[in-house]
mmCIF file of C-alpha atoms in Angstrom:
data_model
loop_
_atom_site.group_PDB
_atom_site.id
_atom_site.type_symbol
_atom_site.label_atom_id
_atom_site.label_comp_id
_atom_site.label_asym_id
_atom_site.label_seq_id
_atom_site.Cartn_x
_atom_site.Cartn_y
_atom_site.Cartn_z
ATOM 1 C CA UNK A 1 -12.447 -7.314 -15.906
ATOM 2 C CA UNK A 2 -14.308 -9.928 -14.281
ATOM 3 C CA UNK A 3 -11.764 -13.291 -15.360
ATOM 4 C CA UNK A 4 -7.626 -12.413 -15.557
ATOM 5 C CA UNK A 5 -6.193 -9.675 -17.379
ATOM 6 C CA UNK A 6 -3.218 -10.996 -19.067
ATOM 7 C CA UNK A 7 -0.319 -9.111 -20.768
ATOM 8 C CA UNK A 8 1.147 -11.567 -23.149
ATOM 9 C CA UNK A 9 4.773 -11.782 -23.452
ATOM 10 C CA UNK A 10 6.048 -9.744 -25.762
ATOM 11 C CA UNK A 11 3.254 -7.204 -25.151
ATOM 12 C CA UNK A 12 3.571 -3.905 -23.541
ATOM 13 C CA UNK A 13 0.488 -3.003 -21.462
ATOM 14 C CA UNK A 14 0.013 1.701 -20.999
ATOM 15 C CA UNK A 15 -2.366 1.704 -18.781
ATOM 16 C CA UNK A 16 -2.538 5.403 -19.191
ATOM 17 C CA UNK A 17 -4.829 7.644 -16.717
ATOM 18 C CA UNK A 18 -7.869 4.708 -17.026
ATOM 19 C CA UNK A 19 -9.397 2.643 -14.023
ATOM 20 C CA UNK A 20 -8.759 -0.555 -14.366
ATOM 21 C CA UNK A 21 -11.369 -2.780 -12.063
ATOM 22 C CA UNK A 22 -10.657 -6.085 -11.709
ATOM 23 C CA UNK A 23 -13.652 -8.030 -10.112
ATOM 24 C CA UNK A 24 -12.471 -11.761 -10.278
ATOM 25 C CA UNK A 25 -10.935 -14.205 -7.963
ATOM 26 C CA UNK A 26 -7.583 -16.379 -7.640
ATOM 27 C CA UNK A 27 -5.078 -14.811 -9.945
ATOM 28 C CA UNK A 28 -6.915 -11.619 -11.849
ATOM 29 C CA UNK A 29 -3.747 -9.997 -13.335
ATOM 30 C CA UNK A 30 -0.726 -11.489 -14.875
ATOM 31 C CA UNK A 31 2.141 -10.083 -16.694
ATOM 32 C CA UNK A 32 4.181 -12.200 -18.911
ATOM 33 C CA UNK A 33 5.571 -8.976 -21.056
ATOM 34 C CA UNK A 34 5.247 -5.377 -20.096
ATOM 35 C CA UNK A 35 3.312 -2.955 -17.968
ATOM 36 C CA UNK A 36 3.243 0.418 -17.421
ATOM 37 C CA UNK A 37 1.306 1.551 -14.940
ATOM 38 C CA UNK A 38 1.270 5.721 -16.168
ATOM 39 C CA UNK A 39 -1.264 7.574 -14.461
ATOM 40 C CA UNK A 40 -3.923 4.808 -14.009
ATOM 41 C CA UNK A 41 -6.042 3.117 -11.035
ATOM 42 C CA UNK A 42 -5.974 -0.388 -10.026
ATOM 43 C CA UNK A 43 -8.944 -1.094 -8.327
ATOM 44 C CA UNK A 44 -9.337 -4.996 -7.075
ATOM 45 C CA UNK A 45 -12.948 -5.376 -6.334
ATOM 46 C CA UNK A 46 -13.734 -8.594 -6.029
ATOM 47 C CA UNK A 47 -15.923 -10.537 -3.177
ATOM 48 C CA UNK A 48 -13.390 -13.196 -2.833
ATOM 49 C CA UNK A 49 -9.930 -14.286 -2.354
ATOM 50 C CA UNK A 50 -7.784 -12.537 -5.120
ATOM 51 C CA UNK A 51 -4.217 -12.072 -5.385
ATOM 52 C CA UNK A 52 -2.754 -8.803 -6.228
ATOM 53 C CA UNK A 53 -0.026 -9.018 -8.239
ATOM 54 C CA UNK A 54 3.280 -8.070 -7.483
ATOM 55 C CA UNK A 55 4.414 -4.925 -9.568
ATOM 56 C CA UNK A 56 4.102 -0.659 -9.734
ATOM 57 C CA UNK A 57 0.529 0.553 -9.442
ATOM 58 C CA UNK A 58 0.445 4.099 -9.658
ATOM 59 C CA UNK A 59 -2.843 4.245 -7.344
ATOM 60 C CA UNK A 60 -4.280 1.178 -5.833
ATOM 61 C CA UNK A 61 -7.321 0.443 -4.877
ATOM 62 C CA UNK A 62 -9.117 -2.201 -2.461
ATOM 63 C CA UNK A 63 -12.979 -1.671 -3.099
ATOM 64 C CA UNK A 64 -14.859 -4.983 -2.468
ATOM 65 C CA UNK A 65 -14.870 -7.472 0.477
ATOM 66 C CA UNK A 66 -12.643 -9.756 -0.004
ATOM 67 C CA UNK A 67 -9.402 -10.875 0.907
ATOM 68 C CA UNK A 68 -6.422 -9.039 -1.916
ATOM 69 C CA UNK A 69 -3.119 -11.172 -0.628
ATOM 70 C CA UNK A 70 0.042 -9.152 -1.997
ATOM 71 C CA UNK A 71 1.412 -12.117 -4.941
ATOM 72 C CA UNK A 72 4.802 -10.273 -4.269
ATOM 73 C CA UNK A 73 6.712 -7.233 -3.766
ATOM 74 C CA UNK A 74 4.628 -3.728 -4.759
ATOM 75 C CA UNK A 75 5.022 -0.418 -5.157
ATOM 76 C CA UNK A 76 2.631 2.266 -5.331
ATOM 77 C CA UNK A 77 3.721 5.711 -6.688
ATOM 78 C CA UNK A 78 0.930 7.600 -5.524
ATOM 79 C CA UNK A 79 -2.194 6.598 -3.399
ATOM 80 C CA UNK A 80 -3.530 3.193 -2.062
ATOM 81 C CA UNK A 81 -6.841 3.630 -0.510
ATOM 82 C CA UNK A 82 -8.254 0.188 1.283
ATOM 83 C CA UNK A 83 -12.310 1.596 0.708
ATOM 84 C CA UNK A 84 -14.540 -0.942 2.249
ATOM 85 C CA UNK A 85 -14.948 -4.001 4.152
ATOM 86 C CA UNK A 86 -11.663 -5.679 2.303
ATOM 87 C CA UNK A 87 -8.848 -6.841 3.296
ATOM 88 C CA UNK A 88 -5.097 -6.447 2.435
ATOM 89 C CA UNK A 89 -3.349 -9.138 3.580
ATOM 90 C CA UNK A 90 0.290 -11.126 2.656
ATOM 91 C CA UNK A 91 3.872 -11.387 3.670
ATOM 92 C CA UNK A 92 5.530 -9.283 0.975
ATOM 93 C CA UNK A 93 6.564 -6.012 1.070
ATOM 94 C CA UNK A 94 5.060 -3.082 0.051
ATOM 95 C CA UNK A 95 6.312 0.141 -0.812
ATOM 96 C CA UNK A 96 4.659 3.313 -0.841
ATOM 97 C CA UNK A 97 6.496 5.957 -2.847
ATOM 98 C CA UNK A 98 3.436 8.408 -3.060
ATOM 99 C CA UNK A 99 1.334 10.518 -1.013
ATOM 100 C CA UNK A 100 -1.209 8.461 0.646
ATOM 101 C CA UNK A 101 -1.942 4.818 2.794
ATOM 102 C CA UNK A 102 -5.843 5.639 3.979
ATOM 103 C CA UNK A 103 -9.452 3.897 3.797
ATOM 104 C CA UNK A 104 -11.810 1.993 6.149
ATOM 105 C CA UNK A 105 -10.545 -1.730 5.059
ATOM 106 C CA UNK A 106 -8.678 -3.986 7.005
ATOM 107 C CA UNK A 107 -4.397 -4.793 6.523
ATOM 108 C CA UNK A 108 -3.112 -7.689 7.587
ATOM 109 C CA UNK A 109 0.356 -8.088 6.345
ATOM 110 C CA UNK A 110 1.774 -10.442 8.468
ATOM 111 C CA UNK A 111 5.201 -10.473 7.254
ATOM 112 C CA UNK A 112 7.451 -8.516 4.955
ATOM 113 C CA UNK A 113 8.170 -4.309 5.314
ATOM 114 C CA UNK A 114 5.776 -1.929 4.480
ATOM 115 C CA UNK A 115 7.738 1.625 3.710
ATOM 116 C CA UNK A 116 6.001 5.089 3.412
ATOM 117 C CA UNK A 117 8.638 7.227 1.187
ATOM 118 C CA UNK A 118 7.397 11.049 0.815
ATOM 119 C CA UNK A 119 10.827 12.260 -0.561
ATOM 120 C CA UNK A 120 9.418 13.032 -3.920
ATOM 121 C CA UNK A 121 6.169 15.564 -2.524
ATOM 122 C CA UNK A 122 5.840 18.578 -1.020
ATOM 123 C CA UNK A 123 2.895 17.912 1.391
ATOM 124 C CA UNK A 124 2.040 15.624 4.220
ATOM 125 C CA UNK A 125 1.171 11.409 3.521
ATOM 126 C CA UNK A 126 -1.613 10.525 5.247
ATOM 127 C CA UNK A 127 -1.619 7.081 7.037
ATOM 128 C CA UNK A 128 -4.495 5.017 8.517
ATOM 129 C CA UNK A 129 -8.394 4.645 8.964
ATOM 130 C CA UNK A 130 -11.170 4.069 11.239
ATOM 131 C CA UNK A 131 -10.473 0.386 10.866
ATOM 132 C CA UNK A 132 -7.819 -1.443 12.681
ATOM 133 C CA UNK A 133 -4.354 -2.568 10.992
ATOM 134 C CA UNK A 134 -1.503 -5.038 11.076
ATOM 135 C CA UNK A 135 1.808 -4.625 10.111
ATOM 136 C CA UNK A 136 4.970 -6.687 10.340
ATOM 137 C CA UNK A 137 7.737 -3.991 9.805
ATOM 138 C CA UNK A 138 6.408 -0.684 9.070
ATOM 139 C CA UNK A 139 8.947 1.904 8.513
ATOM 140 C CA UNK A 140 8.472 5.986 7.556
ATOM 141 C CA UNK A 141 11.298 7.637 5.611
ATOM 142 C CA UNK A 142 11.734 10.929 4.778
ATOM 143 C CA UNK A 143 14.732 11.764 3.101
ATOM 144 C CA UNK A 144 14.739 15.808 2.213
ATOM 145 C CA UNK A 145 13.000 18.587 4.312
ATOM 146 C CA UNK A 146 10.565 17.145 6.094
ATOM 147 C CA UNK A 147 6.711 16.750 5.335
ATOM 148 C CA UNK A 148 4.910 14.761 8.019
ATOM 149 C CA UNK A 149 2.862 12.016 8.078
ATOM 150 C CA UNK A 150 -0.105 12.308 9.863
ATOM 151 C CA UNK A 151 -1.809 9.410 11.218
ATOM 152 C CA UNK A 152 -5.951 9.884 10.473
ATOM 153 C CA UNK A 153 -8.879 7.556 11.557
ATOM 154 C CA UNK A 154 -9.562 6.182 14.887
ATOM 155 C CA UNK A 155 -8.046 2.677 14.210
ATOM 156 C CA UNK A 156 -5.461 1.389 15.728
ATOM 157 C CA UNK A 157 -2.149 0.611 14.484
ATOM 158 C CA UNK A 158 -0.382 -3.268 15.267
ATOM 159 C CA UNK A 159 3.318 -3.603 14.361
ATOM 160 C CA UNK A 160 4.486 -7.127 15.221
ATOM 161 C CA UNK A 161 8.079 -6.254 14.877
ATOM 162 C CA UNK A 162 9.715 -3.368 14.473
ATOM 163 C CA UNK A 163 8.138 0.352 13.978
ATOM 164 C CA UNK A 164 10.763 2.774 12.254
ATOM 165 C CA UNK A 165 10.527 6.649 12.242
ATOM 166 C CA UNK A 166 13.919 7.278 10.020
ATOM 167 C CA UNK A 167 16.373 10.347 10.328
ATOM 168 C CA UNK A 168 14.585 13.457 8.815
ATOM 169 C CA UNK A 169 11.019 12.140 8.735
ATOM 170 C CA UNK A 170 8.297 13.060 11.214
ATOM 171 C CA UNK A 171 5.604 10.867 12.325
ATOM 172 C CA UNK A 172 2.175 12.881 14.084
ATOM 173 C CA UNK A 173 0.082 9.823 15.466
ATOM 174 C CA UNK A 174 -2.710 11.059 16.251
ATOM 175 C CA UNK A 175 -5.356 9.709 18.658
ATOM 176 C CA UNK A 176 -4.229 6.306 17.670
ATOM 177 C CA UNK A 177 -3.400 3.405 19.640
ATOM 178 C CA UNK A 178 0.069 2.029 18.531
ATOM 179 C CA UNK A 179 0.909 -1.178 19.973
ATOM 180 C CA UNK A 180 4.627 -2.190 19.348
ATOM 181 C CA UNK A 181 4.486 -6.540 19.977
ATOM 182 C CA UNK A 182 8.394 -6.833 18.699
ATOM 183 C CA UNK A 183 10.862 -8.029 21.512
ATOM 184 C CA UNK A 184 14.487 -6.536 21.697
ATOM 185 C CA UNK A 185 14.048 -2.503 19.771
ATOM 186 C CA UNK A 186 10.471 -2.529 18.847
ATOM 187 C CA UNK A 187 11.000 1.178 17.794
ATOM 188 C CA UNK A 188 13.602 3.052 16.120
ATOM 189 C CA UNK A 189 13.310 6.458 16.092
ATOM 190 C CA UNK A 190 15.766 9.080 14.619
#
């Protein structure tokens, strides 16, 4: 889709197990009635400044170079892969209740919480790239027995607040550089 899609109120949107590449700029998806994301990939892939709407993707994908600004807060059920020379960037959260956060894009999210949730799989997430990224919270929960995330890529990891391992989880972090620039508890670890 190279303008806006646009689910019209009183529309419900399956998006079933389809990619859905959306190639504009500004605002590229709006929902006014219903979506359901199902099985399907988002994949913003625009060269300019888009804004990626705030809703549930079920895998979400950065693939061109330009600047995707979170429009609000986001879920992703199962992988969001950052794939080129993109970059995430905004202020809102973003959760991650899937598997994994990799790619060789930028992230820049300046403000907000981003929260890696493996309670619903039975392997390891996978977290990071060769490129460097920016976080303002970033927090790794792990409710049940515990599946590790493991840290991949040789970029290095910026958390501007606070950097939270929670009870049960387990963080391996690799060769990466983690710099923690929050005052007071930068880290909270279980």
């Amino acid at each position: 889709v190279s303008g806006t899609l646009t689910v019209a109120t009183s529309s419900t949107f399956l998006a079933n197990s389809k990619t859905w590449t959306l190639s504009g700029t500004g605002t590229v998806f709006t929902i006014n009635g219903t979506f359901t994301p199902e099985t399907s990939t988002f994949a913003y892939s625009g060269s300019g400044s888009a804004t990626l709407k705030g809703t549930t993707y079920y895998n979400l994908q950065t693939t061109g170079s330009g600047t995707y600004t979170l429009g609000g807060n986001t879920t992703v059920s199962n992988n969001l892969t950052a794939t080129s020379t993109g970059t995430l960037a905004g202020t809102s959260d973003l959760t991650m209740n899937g598997a994994n956060f990799i790619g060789a894009g930028s992230i820049n999210l300046t403000g907000g919480t981003v929260t890696l949730d493996n309670n619903s799989l039975t392997e390891e997430t996978t977290f990071g790239g060769n490129g460097n990224w920016t976080f303002y919270n970033l927090t790794f929960t792990e409710a049940d027995a515990p599946r590790p995330f493991s840290a991949t890529g040789s970029g290095g990891v910026t958390v501007r607040n606070v950097l939270t391992v929670s009870s049960g989880a387990t963080l391996t972090a690799g060769s990466k550089t983690w710099t923690l620039l929050g005052t007071g508890t930068p880290f909270v670890g279980a």
